[in-house]
């Protein structure tokens, strides 16, 4: 396989975008066909490059000018995250009709996100990720400037922080290439910067942020693509963090803190979900919830936790496509989607969460308590899911962008994929662990049938296949029950949530008190600064002279 | 002549060509060509001057020539800041050359830094500004056309004039000016009432980055400064030229406006982001808390940039082509800045 | 391949017959009938469940069988190392909430029930924190003196939670207007997983022979009787006492259990 | 002795430029300033350099004599601060140039420092084109004179350039004011 093949996954969407733009300017909208070619082309390119060799392929083309070489590679991590990004984007670009400029921007965003996970070094990842973020903001704002979108400053802050982390590694260790950074360079404070940027990039916070907010937009065309391309990138950084530290984070405190954060995020999402006034609001919390579970699993620092987290993220990425295509009216599609989202057995979400929670117990050192908290969170999700089935649908989306049958198929696929969890682990997640946790990845065994953990074995195929058949049979013979659609009260209110919201609102609307306004009179300051007052200039000069003599 | 100055002159020439080809004809193109050409020649003279005193004399001549161009401000008002700049630079040269205590060298460093700020028109020595003034006669010409070369020359000569200790003081003062201009410029671009003034402050904010780059006495700092000046001369200035800078153009929210905002804000993949990466790199090598302050300051660009990007309106025909060219050039320089840096010998 | 098919068949037998669906139904019917008999002065045979299961019952059955096969019932076709307390806990949690999907009026005190659910999860998973093992029979086998306080505390908490989770507490849901009692299929299907899991986790496992079989089911039945007795007692004392118990006692006790788990883990580290 | 006198003459000239608003006063100040600066530059500049400075100053003075506000207008009403500035600036320059700085050429340093400082202040505060032009012309001459302190070999060219710039600055037309 020639090294240049690594460019395929990101170049194909770029070429498609260019062709669409040219035709678009000529007044011809190539539409969904071209978009599908670009999107699925990227997926195909990833498969073609990775599957035959299943080992790292790298292309280095010399320095770019900011201390980094043009170094792109496809390895297990790139493959896993690339599919996570490209598949939902491809589904949405194929099905949802868009104006050609929006398709072009979405294509460019996809290419940038893929470049971010293909980049061999941190600075290059920061530049590509920052590009993806910029394009996402452009895409969302042009679709509907009044609808909610991620804070551009927050996204930029995340990518800038990552760039700074990269240059710190370059200065300290001579390189910021993932697999070449000296382990000793990645100190605790430095890793805190990486973790902070990762959290900012994916906005993994306990409060309601863009991964949940975007689903309340009037149209979900831009929202789906944005969440699909941006949300996994923060987790990608945390996974690469293991590679930088030779299979572990610099201090176990990072594992505990990040796992704790993940659980808190998942619980906060669950708490909001069980109080959601509409089904759409509930579904909006699904991705942050799964992200929280995934973060908790990935941060454990064990190969088992890592693979569980990756499978959860992959499930979330499929759900993104599913949610963007799902209409808001009640029906079997909504029902099955909710069941798949909350992890009804024998779905893949169920199996992955079970493995993730088992991993917390086996990680030792009180991390089992995080597993207990994870179980409590999952229970809250179950409650929220059961409640959401009978909630009003919420604001409807244009029917032209919803595809109930496709979303139903995706949801059924997720429910039926549970028995394949071991196979998915072997083919999809294990290579990631082998890449970033080379020393301990050998503990992952079990083959295509079982997921073997230290203390037990999950008989994925042998237990879940009969369960799947039994489930299909029992639901097939069950009679119909009328689900009463009604506004349902929240089971509980998060203590302090209301006061926190009030505080946030107060901060937002904070103004300088009347009696102090004159001190902050911008016009007055502007006149003073731009007026060319001789005394001011002389004063500045004297002050500077005084300063340099200190 | 410094390779850096030659490159900056080439940027200025390119921006002049852009103005003639794509800018809306607010002034007769012939007059613009003559004035721009004269300015370019004068700037080239400053850059080519073999001695610091000759460069300062060239700067004075340039200032008088620009003041002679018809505009809204009085002749005396136009010469106020440049006159002070020339005086400060001359005094700094005197202090640097005289024998005596080390303190004299430090005063020389202050004079050079303050002279640079006054010549370009940065805080605390902002030139008086009238948004309605033609570009050739306005302070923007100093900020984005003449200023970059003048700054490169002054910084290069300063290192010849000053001792190592005073050179460090010079760098520190430049960084101080840089941080002040970053903060004031970006907040001003966001909150000031007049769109034209907002553009002027946004130039000052970019100059804040450039001064910080010059102040970081390392190769990465110089590289960052060069890239920032590229974004000023071949990014912000052309966009300013095609914008409704008086704020009369309707505010629009098209993709092009947001892309322009991203370019002005220094988001990836535009050249501003690469410049910021290099600046952080340099600051980290020098003193990492400075990098933290710079990184926080870099977040202030967004609100003002969104405002300016939206003030661009919807460019039509020639303007649209011009904007596309500027964005493409900035993306190219952002992704692959090496040729620019290599050409400048950095 | 044949081994794989044999494995699938063995698991299918476990799920559908023993200790899965059939066993659950038989055990549950016995216990439920006994409970109904005890809780009524005038005995009349209850209505049988509908012939076709509702989706709620289908969901309960689907999840309960997963939990049932995790018990260490003698002759369980599923190997010991393939059982997990997490699987059992998750599956049983689903059964408690399936009804909420239809309408909120079918669930009494849902907020309080959620608190009890969380406490029960702590009771199930608490003993697994320090040993770092999730095999139910391993947890049942643990007789390390240092772990006994955790086991006892968790066992007690588990039993306290069961009446609520089995809807045996004296709170009637708003929509429950039935005059004649009907055999609750959902509850019938969950008696065995709940009680069997308790026997598995907190009592030393029985060996695979007839005596062991009798011992296991005898103990499981005894747990059922204790729960029935407790629920009858609660109904007799009325809803005020029950509300007081579940609002003021169970959560603080769960906090205490958590504290014991943490202290034990610290001491035995 | 000649150098000291020249330094004093230079200070006197620049003080006249600072204190006058009329073309005659400005022209005289320009001429005296250039003469004084040429005098202090003589040792370093050799005759040709000094002549260049004087010539440039003379052309500038001649131009100022023919254009600008009429009369002498030396120390018009309200010019006390300017007087204070001239005296204080002169004293400061004298102290720094002779006492703080060491080595030969004290008069040159004093003259250049006082002229540059005071013309800079005049350019900053001046509202009239002819005043600012004159100040800048004298500043140009001072910059040329200051080159005498530099080690470089292009010193003669600097004097010539300074003379030319001084002449050019005053002869360039000040633009038609379009302020609304």
Tab-separated table of N, CA and C in Angstrom, chain A residues 342-346 350 354 357-359 361-366 368-369 371-372 375-376 378-380 382-383 386-387 389-390 449-450 454-459 461-463 465-467 470-471 474-484 486 488-489 491-492, chain C residues 4 7-8 11-12 15-16 21 52-56 58-59 61-63 65-66 69-70 78 81-84 86-87 89-91 93-94 97-98 100-105 110-111 114 117-118 121-122 125-126 128-129 132-135 258 261-262 265-266 269:
chain	number	residue	atom	x	y	z
A	342	UNK	N	-31.014	3.827	25.628
A	342	UNK	CA	-30.856	3.604	27.075
A	342	UNK	C	-30.212	2.257	27.374
A	343	UNK	N	-29.957	1.466	26.350
A	343	UNK	CA	-29.194	0.229	26.556
A	343	UNK	C	-30.033	-0.969	26.945
A	344	UNK	N	-31.164	-1.124	26.257
A	344	UNK	CA	-31.994	-2.310	26.505
A	344	UNK	C	-31.244	-3.547	26.012
A	345	UNK	N	-31.235	-4.650	26.809
A	345	UNK	CA	-30.591	-5.865	26.329
A	345	UNK	C	-31.325	-6.395	25.091
A	346	UNK	N	-30.659	-6.991	24.158
A	346	UNK	CA	-29.228	-7.275	24.117
A	346	UNK	C	-28.452	-6.304	23.210
A	350	UNK	N	-26.072	-1.728	25.521
A	350	UNK	CA	-26.157	-2.527	26.754
A	350	UNK	C	-24.837	-3.258	27.001
A	354	UNK	N	-22.095	-2.568	29.981
A	354	UNK	CA	-21.792	-3.621	30.959
A	354	UNK	C	-20.279	-3.821	31.043
A	357	UNK	N	-18.680	-0.896	32.850
A	357	UNK	CA	-18.872	-0.893	34.313
A	357	UNK	C	-18.059	-2.022	34.949
A	358	UNK	N	-17.991	-3.147	34.284
A	358	UNK	CA	-17.148	-4.228	34.816
A	358	UNK	C	-15.690	-3.766	34.885
A	359	UNK	N	-15.299	-2.983	33.889
A	359	UNK	CA	-13.910	-2.510	33.871
A	359	UNK	C	-13.608	-1.634	35.072
A	361	UNK	N	-14.771	-1.906	38.075
A	361	UNK	CA	-14.537	-2.742	39.263
A	361	UNK	C	-13.168	-3.407	39.196
A	362	UNK	N	-12.791	-3.788	37.989
A	362	UNK	CA	-11.517	-4.500	37.869
A	362	UNK	C	-10.322	-3.553	37.885
A	363	UNK	N	-10.595	-2.244	37.720
A	363	UNK	CA	-9.485	-1.281	37.741
A	363	UNK	C	-8.928	-1.125	39.152
A	364	UNK	N	-9.724	-1.478	40.154
A	364	UNK	CA	-9.253	-1.408	41.543
A	364	UNK	C	-9.186	0.008	42.064
A	365	UNK	N	-8.610	0.112	43.265
A	365	UNK	CA	-8.413	1.430	43.884
A	365	UNK	C	-9.671	2.285	43.905
A	366	UNK	N	-10.738	1.769	44.420
A	366	UNK	CA	-11.983	2.522	44.602
A	366	UNK	C	-12.686	2.883	43.290
A	368	UNK	N	-14.163	1.072	41.556
A	368	UNK	CA	-15.432	0.344	41.592
A	368	UNK	C	-16.579	1.238	42.035
A	369	UNK	N	-16.252	2.203	42.898
A	369	UNK	CA	-17.307	3.135	43.326
A	369	UNK	C	-17.816	3.943	42.142
A	371	UNK	N	-17.999	2.704	39.269
A	371	UNK	CA	-18.894	1.734	38.623
A	371	UNK	C	-20.273	1.751	39.257
A	372	UNK	N	-20.313	1.835	40.597
A	372	UNK	CA	-21.618	1.905	41.279
A	372	UNK	C	-22.350	3.171	40.840
A	375	UNK	N	-23.732	2.740	37.473
A	375	UNK	CA	-24.958	1.940	37.457
A	375	UNK	C	-26.156	2.789	37.863
A	376	UNK	N	-25.945	3.621	38.895
A	376	UNK	CA	-27.038	4.504	39.329
A	376	UNK	C	-27.424	5.458	38.193
A	378	UNK	N	-27.037	4.883	35.002
A	378	UNK	CA	-27.724	4.095	33.978
A	378	UNK	C	-29.188	3.884	34.370
A	379	UNK	N	-29.396	3.627	35.673
A	379	UNK	CA	-30.785	3.442	36.142
A	379	UNK	C	-31.589	4.715	35.878
A	380	UNK	N	-30.965	5.861	36.109
A	380	UNK	CA	-31.667	7.119	35.846
A	380	UNK	C	-31.991	7.257	34.363
A	382	UNK	N	-32.571	4.751	32.396
A	382	UNK	CA	-33.707	3.852	32.117
A	382	UNK	C	-35.021	4.540	32.454
A	383	UNK	N	-35.028	5.202	33.615
A	383	UNK	CA	-36.243	5.906	34.036
A	383	UNK	C	-36.584	6.987	33.014
A	386	UNK	N	-37.921	5.431	29.790
A	386	UNK	CA	-39.306	4.941	29.915
A	386	UNK	C	-40.270	6.124	29.928
A	387	UNK	N	-39.874	7.163	30.629
A	387	UNK	CA	-40.739	8.348	30.705
A	387	UNK	C	-40.851	9.031	29.351
A	389	UNK	N	-40.800	7.868	26.396
A	389	UNK	CA	-41.590	7.197	25.361
A	389	UNK	C	-42.965	7.840	25.236
A	390	UNK	N	-43.511	8.310	26.357
A	390	UNK	CA	-44.849	8.898	26.316
A	390	UNK	C	-44.869	10.413	26.337
A	449	UNK	N	-16.182	-14.504	20.255
A	449	UNK	CA	-17.358	-15.052	20.951
A	449	UNK	C	-17.567	-14.384	22.311
A	450	UNK	N	-16.497	-14.255	23.072
A	450	UNK	CA	-16.612	-13.752	24.443
A	450	UNK	C	-15.804	-12.480	24.625
A	454	UNK	N	-10.923	-9.718	33.645
A	454	UNK	CA	-10.081	-10.376	34.643
A	454	UNK	C	-10.914	-11.324	35.506
A	455	UNK	N	-12.088	-10.849	35.911
A	455	UNK	CA	-12.840	-11.635	36.891
A	455	UNK	C	-13.993	-12.419	36.278
A	456	UNK	N	-14.383	-12.107	35.060
A	456	UNK	CA	-15.497	-12.875	34.490
A	456	UNK	C	-15.431	-12.835	32.966
A	457	UNK	N	-16.370	-13.537	32.382
A	457	UNK	CA	-16.429	-13.623	30.920
A	457	UNK	C	-17.830	-13.212	30.497
A	458	UNK	N	-17.904	-12.290	29.521
A	458	UNK	CA	-19.222	-11.960	28.979
A	458	UNK	C	-19.428	-12.815	27.730
A	459	UNK	N	-20.296	-13.824	27.834
A	459	UNK	CA	-20.518	-14.702	26.673
A	459	UNK	C	-21.368	-13.982	25.622
A	461	UNK	N	-21.713	-13.796	22.323
A	461	UNK	CA	-22.449	-14.463	21.234
A	461	UNK	C	-23.403	-15.509	21.792
A	462	UNK	N	-22.884	-16.370	22.658
A	462	UNK	CA	-23.692	-17.523	23.097
A	462	UNK	C	-24.855	-17.099	23.999
A	463	UNK	N	-24.705	-16.012	24.761
A	463	UNK	CA	-25.809	-15.595	25.632
A	463	UNK	C	-26.754	-14.639	24.894
A	465	UNK	N	-27.222	-14.048	21.603
A	465	UNK	CA	-27.953	-14.488	20.405
A	465	UNK	C	-29.292	-15.129	20.793
A	466	UNK	N	-29.286	-16.102	21.721
A	466	UNK	CA	-30.591	-16.631	22.135
A	466	UNK	C	-31.485	-15.564	22.754
A	467	UNK	N	-30.855	-14.650	23.483
A	467	UNK	CA	-31.655	-13.577	24.101
A	467	UNK	C	-32.297	-12.705	23.020
A	470	UNK	N	-35.116	-14.649	21.539
A	470	UNK	CA	-36.215	-14.673	22.510
A	470	UNK	C	-36.923	-13.315	22.541
A	471	UNK	N	-36.119	-12.259	22.540
A	471	UNK	CA	-36.713	-10.916	22.561
A	471	UNK	C	-37.559	-10.665	21.335
A	474	UNK	N	-40.770	-12.712	21.707
A	474	UNK	CA	-41.717	-12.283	22.738
A	474	UNK	C	-42.361	-10.936	22.362
A	475	UNK	N	-41.575	-10.077	21.691
A	475	UNK	CA	-42.187	-8.805	21.247
A	475	UNK	C	-43.135	-9.055	20.075
A	476	UNK	N	-42.799	-10.061	19.282
A	476	UNK	CA	-43.646	-10.351	18.120
A	476	UNK	C	-45.023	-10.849	18.571
A	477	UNK	N	-45.023	-11.664	19.624
A	477	UNK	CA	-46.315	-12.225	20.046
A	477	UNK	C	-47.054	-11.290	21.014
A	478	UNK	N	-46.345	-10.280	21.505
A	478	UNK	CA	-47.012	-9.427	22.513
A	478	UNK	C	-48.070	-8.566	21.831
A	479	UNK	N	-49.132	-8.328	22.585
A	479	UNK	CA	-50.201	-7.483	22.054
A	479	UNK	C	-49.811	-6.022	22.153
A	480	UNK	N	-50.664	-5.175	21.622
A	480	UNK	CA	-50.351	-3.748	21.637
A	480	UNK	C	-50.792	-3.124	22.950
A	481	UNK	N	-49.988	-2.207	23.433
A	481	UNK	CA	-50.398	-1.411	24.596
A	481	UNK	C	-50.416	0.036	24.170
A	482	UNK	N	-51.415	0.756	24.649
A	482	UNK	CA	-51.481	2.161	24.238
A	482	UNK	C	-50.574	2.992	25.141
A	483	UNK	N	-49.615	3.649	24.510
A	483	UNK	CA	-48.737	4.559	25.254
A	483	UNK	C	-49.439	5.902	25.311
A	484	UNK	N	-49.712	6.377	26.513
A	484	UNK	CA	-50.427	7.645	26.631
A	484	UNK	C	-49.436	8.799	26.518
A	486	UNK	N	-48.373	12.259	27.101
A	486	UNK	CA	-48.781	13.256	28.097
A	486	UNK	C	-47.535	13.972	28.599
A	488	UNK	N	-45.208	14.762	31.338
A	488	UNK	CA	-44.991	13.985	32.564
A	488	UNK	C	-44.079	14.743	33.524
A	489	UNK	N	-44.393	14.713	34.801
A	489	UNK	CA	-43.553	15.462	35.757
A	489	UNK	C	-42.166	14.831	35.890
A	491	UNK	N	-39.033	13.256	37.723
A	491	UNK	CA	-38.964	12.409	38.917
A	491	UNK	C	-38.239	13.126	40.046
A	492	UNK	N	-37.262	13.910	39.691
A	492	UNK	CA	-36.553	14.678	40.733
A	492	UNK	C	-35.903	15.884	40.083
C	4	UNK	N	-19.505	-23.734	19.429
C	4	UNK	CA	-20.261	-22.484	19.483
C	4	UNK	C	-21.765	-22.773	19.515
C	7	UNK	N	-22.749	-24.124	22.767
C	7	UNK	CA	-22.800	-23.035	23.750
C	7	UNK	C	-24.105	-22.261	23.629
C	8	UNK	N	-24.500	-21.970	22.383
C	8	UNK	CA	-25.746	-21.217	22.164
C	8	UNK	C	-26.934	-22.020	22.694
C	11	UNK	N	-27.006	-21.968	26.492
C	11	UNK	CA	-27.494	-20.679	27.010
C	11	UNK	C	-28.989	-20.523	26.745
C	12	UNK	N	-29.444	-21.046	25.593
C	12	UNK	CA	-30.875	-20.948	25.281
C	12	UNK	C	-31.683	-21.752	26.299
C	15	UNK	N	-31.791	-19.863	29.476
C	15	UNK	CA	-32.677	-18.690	29.420
C	15	UNK	C	-34.148	-19.092	29.447
C	16	UNK	N	-34.473	-20.152	28.733
C	16	UNK	CA	-35.892	-20.465	28.564
C	16	UNK	C	-36.421	-21.439	29.624
C	21	UNK	N	-36.751	-18.722	32.137
C	21	UNK	CA	-38.168	-18.349	32.078
C	21	UNK	C	-39.081	-19.308	32.840
C	52	UNK	N	-51.928	-13.186	25.764
C	52	UNK	CA	-50.822	-12.527	25.034
C	52	UNK	C	-50.141	-11.545	25.970
C	53	UNK	N	-48.830	-11.659	26.119
C	53	UNK	CA	-48.154	-10.711	27.016
C	53	UNK	C	-48.162	-9.299	26.436
C	54	UNK	N	-48.253	-8.340	27.323
C	54	UNK	CA	-48.151	-6.947	26.857
C	54	UNK	C	-46.670	-6.656	26.590
C	55	UNK	N	-46.364	-5.578	25.855
C	55	UNK	CA	-44.950	-5.217	25.657
C	55	UNK	C	-44.214	-5.005	26.971
C	56	UNK	N	-44.946	-4.541	27.987
C	56	UNK	CA	-44.293	-4.341	29.289
C	56	UNK	C	-43.856	-5.692	29.852
C	58	UNK	N	-43.386	-8.351	28.195
C	58	UNK	CA	-42.334	-8.872	27.306
C	58	UNK	C	-40.973	-8.308	27.717
C	59	UNK	N	-40.964	-7.006	28.007
C	59	UNK	CA	-39.701	-6.387	28.414
C	59	UNK	C	-39.223	-6.969	29.734
C	61	UNK	N	-39.901	-9.876	30.973
C	61	UNK	CA	-39.439	-11.252	30.744
C	61	UNK	C	-38.044	-11.242	30.120
C	62	UNK	N	-37.879	-10.408	29.124
C	62	UNK	CA	-36.589	-10.342	28.415
C	62	UNK	C	-35.454	-10.014	29.387
C	63	UNK	N	-35.711	-9.066	30.265
C	63	UNK	CA	-34.642	-8.648	31.183
C	63	UNK	C	-34.496	-9.625	32.346
C	65	UNK	N	-34.982	-12.801	32.525
C	65	UNK	CA	-34.274	-14.060	32.236
C	65	UNK	C	-32.761	-13.845	32.276
C	66	UNK	N	-32.336	-12.662	31.850
C	66	UNK	CA	-30.891	-12.367	31.904
C	66	UNK	C	-30.418	-12.418	33.350
C	69	UNK	N	-30.410	-16.141	34.931
C	69	UNK	CA	-29.328	-17.073	34.588
C	69	UNK	C	-28.004	-16.694	35.247
C	70	UNK	N	-27.968	-15.557	35.927
C	70	UNK	CA	-26.742	-15.181	36.643
C	70	UNK	C	-26.697	-15.801	38.046
C	78	UNK	N	-25.088	-22.400	32.545
C	78	UNK	CA	-24.108	-21.336	32.267
C	78	UNK	C	-22.954	-21.451	33.259
C	81	UNK	N	-17.915	-18.799	35.532
C	81	UNK	CA	-17.136	-17.585	35.194
C	81	UNK	C	-17.828	-16.745	34.123
C	82	UNK	N	-18.972	-17.249	33.607
C	82	UNK	CA	-19.705	-16.459	32.608
C	82	UNK	C	-20.827	-15.647	33.241
C	83	UNK	N	-20.931	-15.746	34.558
C	83	UNK	CA	-22.006	-14.990	35.219
C	83	UNK	C	-21.435	-13.685	35.767
C	84	UNK	N	-22.283	-12.698	35.780
C	84	UNK	CA	-21.825	-11.389	36.273
C	84	UNK	C	-22.935	-10.706	37.049
C	86	UNK	N	-23.142	-7.620	37.472
C	86	UNK	CA	-23.533	-6.391	36.765
C	86	UNK	C	-24.682	-6.694	35.807
C	87	UNK	N	-24.549	-7.790	35.067
C	87	UNK	CA	-25.624	-8.181	34.136
C	87	UNK	C	-26.941	-8.331	34.885
C	89	UNK	N	-27.833	-7.065	37.787
C	89	UNK	CA	-28.324	-5.793	38.336
C	89	UNK	C	-28.963	-4.938	37.251
C	90	UNK	N	-28.288	-4.845	36.093
C	90	UNK	CA	-28.826	-4.013	35.007
C	90	UNK	C	-30.173	-4.554	34.554
C	91	UNK	N	-30.198	-5.844	34.333
C	91	UNK	CA	-31.422	-6.436	33.782
C	91	UNK	C	-32.590	-6.234	34.745
C	93	UNK	N	-32.952	-3.927	36.928
C	93	UNK	CA	-33.327	-2.504	37.006
C	93	UNK	C	-34.323	-2.159	35.911
C	94	UNK	N	-34.098	-2.721	34.728
C	94	UNK	CA	-35.046	-2.455	33.631
C	94	UNK	C	-36.460	-2.905	34.003
C	97	UNK	N	-38.945	-0.515	35.727
C	97	UNK	CA	-39.371	0.752	35.127
C	97	UNK	C	-40.124	0.605	33.817
C	98	UNK	N	-40.273	-0.631	33.355
C	98	UNK	CA	-40.898	-0.825	32.041
C	98	UNK	C	-42.294	-0.202	31.990
C	100	UNK	N	-43.439	2.376	33.371
C	100	UNK	CA	-43.479	3.838	33.288
C	100	UNK	C	-43.653	4.310	31.849
C	101	UNK	N	-43.265	3.452	30.896
C	101	UNK	CA	-43.360	3.850	29.492
C	101	UNK	C	-44.812	4.095	29.082
C	102	UNK	N	-45.734	3.330	29.685
C	102	UNK	CA	-47.141	3.443	29.252
C	102	UNK	C	-47.732	4.757	29.771
C	103	UNK	N	-47.678	4.942	31.060
C	103	UNK	CA	-48.134	6.202	31.644
C	103	UNK	C	-47.592	6.306	33.062
C	104	UNK	N	-47.399	7.534	33.492
C	104	UNK	CA	-46.856	7.730	34.841
C	104	UNK	C	-47.822	7.213	35.902
C	105	UNK	N	-49.102	7.112	35.520
C	105	UNK	CA	-50.093	6.750	36.548
C	105	UNK	C	-49.995	5.288	36.967
C	110	UNK	N	-42.860	7.465	41.852
C	110	UNK	CA	-41.677	7.137	41.021
C	110	UNK	C	-40.372	7.732	41.555
C	111	UNK	N	-40.453	8.943	42.102
C	111	UNK	CA	-39.224	9.554	42.626
C	111	UNK	C	-38.631	8.735	43.758
C	114	UNK	N	-37.112	5.549	42.593
C	114	UNK	CA	-35.771	5.694	41.997
C	114	UNK	C	-34.705	5.692	43.094
C	117	UNK	N	-34.258	2.247	44.110
C	117	UNK	CA	-33.537	1.518	43.050
C	117	UNK	C	-32.024	1.730	43.192
C	118	UNK	N	-31.641	2.962	43.423
C	118	UNK	CA	-30.207	3.278	43.554
C	118	UNK	C	-29.634	2.587	44.792
C	121	UNK	N	-29.058	-0.966	44.008
C	121	UNK	CA	-27.849	-1.161	43.180
C	121	UNK	C	-26.601	-1.126	44.063
C	122	UNK	N	-26.610	-0.237	45.044
C	122	UNK	CA	-25.476	-0.190	45.971
C	122	UNK	C	-25.373	-1.508	46.745
C	125	UNK	N	-23.923	-4.111	44.252
C	125	UNK	CA	-22.552	-3.915	43.752
C	125	UNK	C	-21.557	-3.574	44.856
C	126	UNK	N	-22.042	-3.123	45.990
C	126	UNK	CA	-21.146	-2.764	47.098
C	126	UNK	C	-20.160	-3.874	47.446
C	128	UNK	N	-18.848	-5.974	45.677
C	128	UNK	CA	-17.882	-6.285	44.620
C	128	UNK	C	-16.739	-5.269	44.552
C	129	UNK	N	-16.863	-4.170	45.313
C	129	UNK	CA	-15.859	-3.105	45.164
C	129	UNK	C	-14.492	-3.576	45.653
C	132	UNK	N	-12.972	-6.819	43.874
C	132	UNK	CA	-12.722	-6.569	42.446
C	132	UNK	C	-13.126	-7.762	41.598
C	133	UNK	N	-14.164	-8.465	42.034
C	133	UNK	CA	-14.690	-9.596	41.274
C	133	UNK	C	-16.191	-9.410	41.099
C	134	UNK	N	-16.680	-9.837	39.943
C	134	UNK	CA	-18.104	-9.628	39.650
C	134	UNK	C	-18.863	-10.943	39.539
C	135	UNK	N	-18.214	-12.043	39.832
C	135	UNK	CA	-18.924	-13.323	39.766
C	135	UNK	C	-19.795	-13.454	41.010
C	258	UNK	N	-22.471	2.729	52.140
C	258	UNK	CA	-21.401	3.243	51.262
C	258	UNK	C	-20.147	3.528	52.094
C	261	UNK	N	-18.451	0.381	52.925
C	261	UNK	CA	-17.738	-0.149	51.746
C	261	UNK	C	-16.391	0.559	51.602
C	262	UNK	N	-16.429	1.882	51.718
C	262	UNK	CA	-15.187	2.658	51.541
C	262	UNK	C	-14.183	2.300	52.634
C	265	UNK	N	-12.789	-1.170	52.120
C	265	UNK	CA	-11.819	-1.204	51.010
C	265	UNK	C	-10.501	-0.588	51.436
C	266	UNK	N	-10.593	0.478	52.218
C	266	UNK	CA	-9.356	1.139	52.661
C	266	UNK	C	-8.566	0.218	53.592
C	269	UNK	N	-6.935	-2.861	51.822
C	269	UNK	CA	-6.151	-2.548	50.630
C	269	UNK	C	-4.777	-3.172	50.682
